[in-house]
Coordinates of C-alpha atoms and ligand atoms in Angstrom, one line a residue:
M30 CA 0.1 0.3 0.0
N31 CA 1.7 2.9 -0.9
S32 CA 1.8 6.0 1.8
L33 CA -0.1 8.9 0.8
R34 CA 1.4 12.7 1.5
I35 CA -2.1 15.2 2.6
L36 CA -1.6 18.6 2.8
M37 CA -4.5 19.6 4.8
V38 CA -6.0 23.3 5.7
A39 CA -8.5 24.3 8.4
S40 CA -9.4 27.7 10.4
E41 CA -9.0 25.8 13.7
I42 CA -7.4 22.8 14.8
V43 CA -7.2 20.8 18.4
P44 CA -5.7 21.1 20.5
F45 CA -4.3 24.7 19.2
S46 CA -7.7 26.5 18.8
K47 CA -10.9 25.6 18.7
T48 CA -14.8 27.6 18.5
G49 CA -16.6 24.4 17.1
G50 CA -16.6 20.5 16.3
L51 CA -14.4 21.2 13.0
A52 CA -11.2 21.4 15.3
D53 CA -12.1 18.6 16.8
V54 CA -11.8 16.7 13.7
V55 CA -8.8 18.2 11.8
G56 CA -7.0 17.7 15.4
A57 CA -8.3 13.7 15.3
L58 CA -8.3 12.6 11.8
P59 CA -4.5 13.6 11.2
R60 CA -3.3 10.9 14.1
A61 CA -5.5 8.3 12.5
L62 CA -4.4 8.6 9.0
E63 CA -0.7 9.1 10.6
A64 CA -1.9 5.5 12.6
L65 CA -2.8 4.2 8.6
G66 CA 1.0 5.3 7.3
H67 CA -0.1 8.2 5.7
D68 CA 1.6 11.0 5.8
V69 CA -0.2 14.8 7.2
T70 CA 0.9 18.0 6.8
L71 CA -1.4 20.4 8.5
V72 CA -1.6 24.5 8.1
T73 CA -3.9 27.1 10.2
P74 CA -3.6 30.2 11.2
R75 CA -1.1 31.9 14.8
Y76 CA -4.2 33.4 15.7
Y77 CA -3.5 35.2 19.6
V78 CA -5.2 31.7 21.5
V79 CA -1.8 29.7 20.1
D80 CA 0.4 29.7 22.9
K81 CA 3.5 29.1 20.6
K82 CA 5.6 28.3 24.2
K83 CA 3.4 25.1 25.6
W84 CA 3.1 23.5 21.4
E85 CA 7.1 24.7 21.4
L86 CA 6.4 26.5 17.8
E87 CA 9.9 27.2 15.8
D88 CA 10.3 29.9 13.8
L89 CA 10.9 29.2 10.2
S90 CA 13.5 31.1 9.2
G91 CA 12.7 33.8 6.4
S92 CA 9.7 35.0 5.3
L93 CA 7.2 34.1 2.8
S94 CA 5.7 35.9 0.6
V95 CA 1.9 35.6 -0.3
P96 CA 0.4 37.2 -3.8
M97 CA -3.0 38.6 -3.1
G98 CA -3.8 39.4 -6.6
A99 CA -4.0 42.7 -7.3
L100 CA -2.8 44.0 -3.7
G101 CA 0.2 42.4 -4.4
A102 CA 2.3 40.1 -2.1
Y103 CA 2.0 40.5 1.7
D104 CA 4.6 38.6 4.0
C105 CA 4.6 36.4 6.6
S106 CA 6.5 34.4 9.5
I107 CA 5.5 31.2 9.5
L108 CA 5.9 28.0 12.5
R109 CA 6.6 25.2 12.7
G110 CA 5.0 22.5 15.4
T111 CA 3.6 19.1 15.9
L112 CA 0.3 17.8 16.3
P113 CA 0.3 16.7 20.5
K114 CA 0.3 12.4 20.6
S115 CA 1.9 12.5 16.9
K116 CA 4.7 13.2 14.3
V117 CA 1.7 15.1 12.0
S118 CA 3.7 18.9 11.3
S119 CA 1.7 21.5 11.7
Y120 CA 2.7 25.2 9.7
F121 CA 1.2 28.5 11.7
V122 CA 0.3 31.6 8.9
E123 CA 1.5 34.0 11.5
H124 CA 0.9 37.7 10.4
D125 CA -0.4 39.9 13.1
A126 CA -3.0 42.1 11.7
F127 CA -5.1 39.1 10.2
Y128 CA -4.9 36.9 13.4
G129 CA -1.9 37.4 16.3
S130 CA -3.7 41.1 17.0
R131 CA -7.3 39.8 17.0
T132 CA -8.6 37.8 20.4
G133 CA -11.5 35.7 18.1
L134 CA -11.0 33.4 15.5
Y135 CA -13.7 35.2 13.4
G136 CA -15.2 37.8 15.8
T137 CA -18.7 36.9 16.7
E138 CA -21.6 36.0 15.3
E139 CA -23.4 39.0 14.9
E140 CA -20.6 40.8 14.3
P141 CA -18.0 38.5 12.0
F142 CA -14.7 40.2 11.1
S143 CA -15.1 42.6 8.2
D144 CA -12.0 40.8 6.6
N145 CA -13.3 37.4 7.1
D146 CA -12.9 36.6 3.1
H147 CA -9.4 38.4 3.5
R148 CA -7.7 36.5 5.9
F149 CA -8.9 33.4 4.8
L150 CA -7.6 33.8 2.0
F151 CA -4.2 35.1 2.8
L152 CA -4.5 31.2 4.8
S153 CA -5.3 29.5 1.4
R154 CA -2.2 31.3 -0.5
A155 CA -0.1 31.0 2.0
A156 CA -0.6 27.2 2.3
L157 CA -0.3 26.4 -0.8
E158 CA 3.2 29.4 -1.1
L159 CA 4.4 27.6 2.2
C160 CA 4.2 24.0 0.4
K161 CA 6.8 25.0 -2.0
K162 CA 8.9 26.5 0.5
I163 CA 9.1 23.5 2.4
F164 CA 9.1 21.4 -0.7
F165 CA 6.2 19.2 0.8
K166 CA 4.7 18.1 -2.8
P167 CA 1.0 16.9 -1.8
D168 CA -0.8 13.9 -3.3
V169 CA -4.4 15.0 -2.4
I170 CA -5.1 18.0 -1.2
H171 CA -7.8 18.0 2.1
V172 CA -9.7 21.6 2.7
H173 CA -12.0 21.9 5.6
D174 CA -15.1 24.6 5.4
W175 CA -15.3 28.0 3.5
H176 CA -12.4 29.3 5.3
A177 CA -9.6 26.9 2.8
A178 CA -12.2 26.8 -0.1
C179 CA -10.4 28.7 -2.0
I180 CA -7.8 26.3 -2.5
P181 CA -9.7 24.2 -4.7
A182 CA -10.5 26.8 -7.5
L183 CA -6.8 28.2 -7.2
I184 CA -5.0 24.9 -7.9
K185 CA -7.4 24.3 -11.4
T186 CA -7.4 27.7 -12.2
K187 CA -4.0 29.6 -11.4
F188 CA -2.3 26.6 -10.8
A189 CA -3.4 24.4 -13.5
D190 CA -0.2 24.9 -15.4
D191 CA 2.4 24.7 -12.3
P192 CA 3.9 21.7 -12.1
F193 CA 4.3 21.4 -8.3
F194 CA 0.5 21.0 -8.1
A195 CA 0.2 18.7 -11.3
G196 CA -2.4 16.4 -11.2
C197 CA -2.7 16.6 -6.9
P198 CA -6.3 16.3 -6.6
T199 CA -8.3 18.0 -3.7
V200 CA -11.1 17.3 -1.2
L201 CA -13.5 19.7 0.5
T202 CA -14.9 18.7 3.8
I203 CA -18.3 20.7 4.9
H204 CA -18.7 20.7 8.3
N205 CA -21.6 23.3 8.4
L206 CA -23.5 24.6 4.9
R207 CA -24.7 27.7 6.4
H208 CA -21.7 29.0 6.8
Q209 CA -20.6 30.0 3.0
G210 CA -17.6 32.7 3.1
I211 CA -20.0 35.4 0.5
C212 CA -17.9 38.5 -0.3
D213 CA -18.7 41.2 -3.0
R214 CA -17.4 40.8 -6.1
D215 CA -14.5 42.6 -5.5
F216 CA -13.3 39.7 -4.0
M217 CA -12.0 37.9 -7.9
S218 CA -9.4 40.8 -8.3
K219 CA -7.7 39.0 -5.3
F220 CA -8.8 35.7 -6.2
E221 CA -7.0 35.8 -9.4
I222 CA -9.0 32.3 -10.8
G223 CA -10.3 34.6 -13.7
W224 CA -13.3 36.6 -14.2
E225 CA -14.9 33.9 -16.9
H226 CA -15.6 32.1 -14.0
F227 CA -17.7 34.9 -11.8
Q228 CA -21.2 33.1 -13.2
P229 CA -23.5 31.2 -11.9
E230 CA -22.1 27.2 -13.0
G231 CA -18.9 28.8 -11.3
V232 CA -18.1 31.0 -8.2
E233 CA -20.8 34.0 -8.3
F234 CA -24.0 33.7 -6.0
F235 CA -26.4 36.1 -6.4
G236 CA -23.9 39.0 -7.6
H237 CA -21.7 37.8 -5.2
V238 CA -18.5 35.3 -4.7
N239 CA -19.0 32.2 -2.7
V240 CA -16.3 30.7 -1.5
L241 CA -18.1 27.5 -0.3
K242 CA -19.6 27.3 -3.9
A243 CA -16.3 27.7 -5.3
G244 CA -14.8 24.4 -3.3
I245 CA -18.0 22.4 -4.5
V246 CA -17.7 23.9 -8.3
F247 CA -13.7 23.1 -8.1
S248 CA -12.9 20.5 -5.6
D249 CA -12.5 16.6 -6.9
A250 CA -14.3 15.3 -4.1
V251 CA -17.2 16.6 -1.6
T252 CA -17.7 15.0 1.7
T253 CA -19.9 15.8 4.7
V254 CA -19.5 14.6 7.9
S255 CA -22.5 12.2 8.1
P256 CA -24.5 10.2 5.5
T257 CA -28.0 11.4 6.5
Y258 CA -26.4 14.8 6.4
S259 CA -24.8 14.1 3.3
K260 CA -28.6 13.4 1.7
E261 CA -30.1 16.6 3.4
I262 CA -27.5 19.2 1.9
Q263 CA -29.2 18.4 -1.5
T264 CA -33.2 19.5 -0.6
A265 CA -33.8 23.4 -0.2
E266 CA -34.9 22.8 4.1
F267 CA -31.2 21.9 4.2
G268 CA -29.5 22.8 1.1
E269 CA -29.2 26.8 2.5
G270 CA -29.6 27.7 -1.5
L271 CA -26.7 25.1 -2.8
E272 CA -28.5 22.8 -3.1
G273 CA -28.8 22.6 -6.7
V274 CA -24.8 22.9 -6.9
L275 CA -24.3 19.7 -3.9
R276 CA -26.9 18.0 -6.3
N277 CA -24.6 18.4 -9.8
R278 CA -21.8 17.5 -7.5
V279 CA -23.7 14.2 -6.3
S280 CA -21.6 11.1 -7.2
D281 CA -18.8 12.7 -5.8
L282 CA -20.0 13.5 -2.7
T283 CA -19.8 10.9 0.4
G284 CA -20.9 11.6 4.2
I285 CA -18.2 10.3 6.6
L286 CA -19.4 10.3 9.7
N287 CA -16.8 11.7 12.3
G288 CA -15.5 9.9 15.1
A289 CA -14.5 10.9 18.7
D290 CA -11.3 11.4 19.9
Y291 CA -11.9 8.6 23.1
E292 CA -7.9 9.5 23.9
I293 CA -9.2 12.7 25.2
W294 CA -13.4 12.4 25.3
N295 CA -12.5 9.0 28.1
P296 CA -14.3 9.4 31.5
A297 CA -11.5 6.6 33.3
T298 CA -8.9 9.2 32.5
D299 CA -10.6 12.7 32.2
T300 CA -8.5 14.7 34.4
A301 CA -10.8 17.9 34.1
I302 CA -13.5 15.5 36.0
T303 CA -14.6 15.3 39.6
A304 CA -14.1 11.2 39.3
N305 CA -12.8 9.1 37.2
F306 CA -15.5 6.2 35.9
S307 CA -16.0 3.9 33.4
R308 CA -18.9 1.1 32.4
L309 CA -17.6 -1.2 35.5
S310 CA -17.4 1.1 38.3
M311 CA -19.7 3.8 38.1
D312 CA -18.9 5.4 41.5
G313 CA -17.5 8.5 40.3
K314 CA -20.0 9.6 38.1
E315 CA -22.3 9.7 40.9
T316 CA -19.7 12.2 42.6
C317 CA -19.3 13.9 39.4
K318 CA -22.7 14.7 39.8
K319 CA -23.1 15.8 42.9
S320 CA -20.2 18.9 42.0
L321 CA -21.9 19.5 39.3
Q322 CA -25.0 20.3 40.9
E323 CA -23.0 22.0 43.0
E324 CA -21.2 24.4 41.1
F325 CA -24.4 25.3 39.9
Q326 CA -26.0 26.2 42.7
L327 CA -28.9 23.5 41.9
A328 CA -29.8 21.1 45.6
V329 CA -27.4 18.7 45.6
D330 CA -29.4 15.1 45.3
P331 CA -28.5 12.3 43.5
T332 CA -32.1 11.2 42.7
V333 CA -33.0 14.4 40.5
P334 CA -32.8 13.6 37.4
L335 CA -30.3 16.5 35.9
F336 CA -30.2 17.3 32.1
G337 CA -27.2 19.1 30.9
F338 CA -27.0 20.9 27.4
V339 CA -23.4 22.1 25.6
G340 CA -22.7 23.9 22.5
R341 CA -22.9 26.8 20.7
I342 CA -26.1 29.3 21.7
D343 CA -28.0 29.6 18.0
E344 CA -31.0 29.0 16.4
Q345 CA -29.4 25.5 14.6
K346 CA -28.7 24.1 18.2
G347 CA -32.5 24.6 18.7
V348 CA -31.4 26.2 21.9
H349 CA -35.1 28.0 21.5
L350 CA -36.9 24.8 22.0
I351 CA -35.3 24.4 25.4
A352 CA -36.1 27.6 26.8
D353 CA -39.3 27.0 25.4
A354 CA -40.0 23.9 27.5
I355 CA -38.3 25.2 30.8
A356 CA -41.5 25.8 33.1
D357 CA -42.7 22.7 31.9
L358 CA -39.5 20.7 32.8
S359 CA -38.9 23.1 35.9
D360 CA -42.4 21.5 36.6
L361 CA -41.1 17.5 35.7
G362 CA -39.2 18.0 39.6
V363 CA -36.0 17.9 37.0
Q364 CA -33.0 19.9 36.4
V365 CA -31.5 21.5 33.0
I366 CA -27.7 22.9 33.6
L367 CA -26.6 25.2 30.2
L368 CA -23.1 25.8 28.8
G369 CA -22.7 27.7 25.6
T370 CA -22.1 31.5 23.7
G371 CA -23.8 33.0 20.8
D372 CA -26.9 34.3 19.9
K373 CA -27.4 38.2 22.4
T374 CA -30.9 37.7 22.1
L375 CA -31.0 33.7 23.3
Q376 CA -28.1 34.5 25.9
D377 CA -30.8 37.5 27.2
R378 CA -33.5 35.2 27.2
L379 CA -32.2 32.0 29.0
R380 CA -30.7 34.4 31.6
D381 CA -33.8 35.4 32.4
L382 CA -35.3 32.3 32.9
S383 CA -32.1 31.1 35.2
A384 CA -33.2 34.2 37.2
D385 CA -36.9 33.1 36.8
K386 CA -36.3 29.1 37.4
S387 CA -33.1 29.2 39.7
D388 CA -34.4 25.4 41.5
S389 CA -34.3 23.9 38.4
F390 CA -32.6 26.2 35.6
A391 CA -28.5 27.2 35.3
C392 CA -27.0 28.3 33.5
R393 CA -23.4 29.6 32.1
L394 CA -22.7 31.5 29.0
A395 CA -19.3 31.2 28.0
F396 CA -16.8 28.6 26.1
D397 CA -15.4 26.6 28.6
S398 CA -13.8 23.6 27.8
G399 CA -13.5 21.8 31.3
L400 CA -16.6 22.9 32.1
A401 CA -18.2 20.9 29.4
Q402 CA -16.6 17.7 30.7
R403 CA -17.8 18.3 33.7
I404 CA -21.6 18.5 32.2
Y405 CA -21.0 15.3 30.2
A406 CA -20.0 13.5 33.1
G407 CA -21.8 14.7 35.5
S408 CA -25.7 14.9 33.9
D409 CA -27.7 11.6 33.1
F410 CA -29.2 13.1 30.2
F411 CA -27.7 15.3 27.1
L412 CA -30.4 17.5 25.3
M413 CA -29.1 18.5 21.8
P414 CA -32.7 19.8 20.2
S415 CA -30.6 21.0 16.7
F416 CA -32.8 22.0 13.7
F417 CA -30.1 20.6 11.9
E418 CA -26.7 19.0 12.8
P419 CA -23.7 18.2 10.4
C420 CA -22.4 15.3 12.4
G421 CA -22.2 16.7 16.4
L422 CA -19.7 15.7 18.9
G423 CA -22.3 16.6 22.4
Q424 CA -24.0 13.4 21.4
M425 CA -21.3 11.0 20.9
Y426 CA -19.0 12.7 23.8
S427 CA -22.1 12.4 26.2
M428 CA -22.8 8.4 25.6
R429 CA -19.2 8.3 26.3
Y430 CA -19.8 9.6 29.6
G431 CA -22.9 7.4 30.5
S432 CA -25.3 11.2 29.9
I433 CA -27.9 9.4 27.2
P434 CA -28.1 11.5 24.1
I435 CA -32.2 13.0 23.6
V436 CA -31.5 14.8 20.3
R437 CA -34.2 15.8 17.3
S438 CA -33.5 13.0 14.3
T439 CA -31.6 14.8 12.0
G440 CA -28.0 14.7 10.1
G441 CA -25.4 12.9 12.6
L442 CA -27.6 12.9 15.5
H443 CA -29.8 10.6 13.0
D444 CA -26.6 8.3 12.2
T445 CA -25.2 8.1 15.6
V446 CA -28.5 7.5 18.0
T447 CA -31.0 4.9 18.4
D448 CA -34.3 5.4 20.3
F449 CA -34.5 3.3 23.9
V450 CA -36.5 0.4 23.7
T451 CA -37.9 -0.8 26.4
E452 CA -38.8 -3.9 25.3
T453 CA -35.8 -5.2 23.7
K454 CA -33.9 -3.4 25.7
K455 CA -31.8 -1.6 22.8
G456 CA -31.5 1.9 22.1
T457 CA -28.7 4.9 23.5
G458 CA -31.0 7.4 24.5
F459 CA -34.1 9.3 23.2
T460 CA -35.1 10.6 19.5
F461 CA -37.7 13.1 17.9
R462 CA -38.3 14.6 14.6
G463 CA -41.0 17.6 15.7
K464 CA -39.7 21.0 16.1
E465 CA -41.3 23.1 19.4
G466 CA -40.8 22.6 22.9
R467 CA -43.5 20.0 23.8
D468 CA -42.3 17.4 20.8
L469 CA -38.9 17.7 23.4
L470 CA -40.9 17.8 26.5
E471 CA -42.5 14.4 24.8
A472 CA -39.1 12.7 24.5
V473 CA -37.7 13.9 27.9
K474 CA -41.2 12.5 30.0
R475 CA -40.2 8.4 27.9
A476 CA -36.1 9.6 29.3
L477 CA -37.3 9.9 33.0
E478 CA -39.8 6.6 31.9
V479 CA -36.8 4.8 32.5
Y480 CA -35.1 6.6 35.0
R481 CA -37.3 5.6 37.3
D482 CA -36.6 1.8 36.5
Q483 CA -32.8 2.4 37.6
D484 CA -32.5 -1.7 36.2
L485 CA -33.4 0.0 32.6
M486 CA -31.6 2.9 33.4
K487 CA -28.6 1.1 34.0
V488 CA -29.1 -1.1 30.7
L489 CA -29.1 1.9 28.5
V490 CA -26.2 4.1 30.4
G491 CA -24.2 0.6 29.2
N492 CA -25.1 0.8 25.8
A493 CA -24.7 4.4 25.2
M494 CA -21.0 3.7 26.9
S495 CA -20.4 1.1 24.6
K496 CA -21.6 2.8 21.8
K497 CA -17.4 3.8 19.5
F498 CA -17.2 6.0 17.0
T499 CA -13.3 5.3 16.3
W500 CA -11.3 8.0 14.4
E501 CA -9.8 4.6 12.4
S502 CA -13.3 4.0 10.7
S503 CA -13.4 7.2 9.9
A504 CA -10.2 7.4 8.4
Q505 CA -10.5 4.9 6.2
G506 CA -13.5 6.4 4.8
Y507 CA -11.4 9.2 3.9
L508 CA -8.7 7.3 2.0
D509 CA -11.4 5.5 0.0
V510 CA -12.2 8.8 -1.5
Y511 CA -8.7 10.2 -2.1
R512 CA -7.4 6.5 -3.2
S513 CA -10.3 7.1 -5.5
L514 CA -8.8 10.2 -7.0
T515 CA -5.4 9.3 -6.8
G516 CA -6.3 6.3 -8.8
D517 CA -4.8 4.2 -6.2
S518 CA -6.5 1.3 -5.6
D519 CA -5.4 -0.8 -3.4
G520 CA -5.3 1.0 0.2
Ligands
LIG613 P1 -20.6 23.1 16.5 O1 -19.4 22.3 15.8 O2 -22.0 22.9 15.3 O3 -20.3 24.0 17.0 P2 -20.5 19.9 17.3 O4 -21.3 19.5 17.9 O5 -19.8 19.2 16.3 O6 -21.0 21.4 17.1 O7 -19.2 20.3 18.3 C1 -19.2 20.9 19.5 C2 -17.7 21.0 20.0 O8 -17.6 22.1 20.7 C3 -17.9 19.7 21.3 O9 -16.5 19.4 21.5 C4 -18.3 20.5 22.6 O10 -17.9 20.3 23.6 C5 -17.8 22.2 22.4 N1 -18.4 23.4 22.5 C6 -19.5 23.4 22.7 N2 -19.6 25.0 23.0 C7 -18.8 25.0 24.1 C8 -18.4 25.8 25.0 N3 -19.2 26.9 25.0 N4 -18.0 25.7 26.0 C9 -16.8 24.6 25.9 N5 -17.0 23.6 24.8 C10 -17.3 23.9 23.8

């Protein structure tokens, strides 16, 4: 079997930077590919949060000149590190004005940085120039989300006659179709792919440039992070205006379910939680629940069912369903805790609700990885009523930590959580389809029936904790895609 050289470009990578699941994926997939004998090189920005000392990043000598079309060339430095627990080379594009001097990665949901298109075109161009500088000639280029989606278009146009990248296929993974990188037509002058591509069959989208669309049109293969989402995005309901473009690429479109990185997400070894536990020794989970109730100033009572939520406070995540159901949940005598940041109006509503129902509902409006782990570990149930969910990682982590997922059956949630059936004692959670608070509430009531029967609950928790979503099998899926493009089928 030939080993492949894979260039991966992404805007966030665990453990260096993270705002969501994309970072988890790009932090884990390269290690899984390396374990299967492949050579992955990562390129990502050096944001303010990327700690040079902690990750022992070293400066590559000499600056890199990055052409930006009509704007001329910009210089940047390159730092080199290694993805922890691997030998994967990780290169950081260092440019203070674009990345290093700003506290966030993208700005906020309401106010994204106004030059994000420019910043990520820069990342894309820098990644290609860097390959030449370090003589890394990839067999495949794998880009993630709109932030790196200029690359497939550049490879097929601007770099078409460049022998360095000759014949190099590109793969685009869509982690969330909602974010597309839509920018003014002026972008074309920096993009340098040729104005002939500014048309509906190309990168144009209602008079603007759509960077994700460019990636879909020009990449050799498109993947998304679950089989169900790969079908959903071909429909008007989930396609975010790109369903037609995706349908045109249907023969090159694959859904590959994400894995969970069990080296990090393991209650038996997790150092962020109060007490460790495993399927065969569950005492620690009770301790975690107690300390979580204390941390959120709720009544400390092991018999009260505790429901958790961790995620972006966003319409996508169905947070308003939880808000709508809080009064009824409170009447059911349960406790609900929520961790997240995002939409200001929703945050205000949650804050008001927690003041109103302080006995049963508490929230922390922050991004806090340690607390997220403590919620997975300490809660009995995990709420994920997403309206759409490309894959979703929270439900996978919660299962591992014995917190039973209650999910809207969409996208990756549909592919990973099966309804628990009392008679057969099979299933790992509770699913529902409706879009109202009362639909969530019905699922919660089914969950509570099982909770009241502690023997049954033990079976359900055991089912969930034994469920494994390994990165090895996801990596195999990506290798199949890579090999279908490199023409090497003996993998
Ligand atoms: P998405 O990528 O759409 O935000 P995922 O479920 O795929 O959703 O991944 C979310 C990841 O981000 C998980 O690792 C989750 O634990 C983490 N996360 C989300 N919100 C927070 C938060 N407020 N604090 C800490 N971790 C968070």
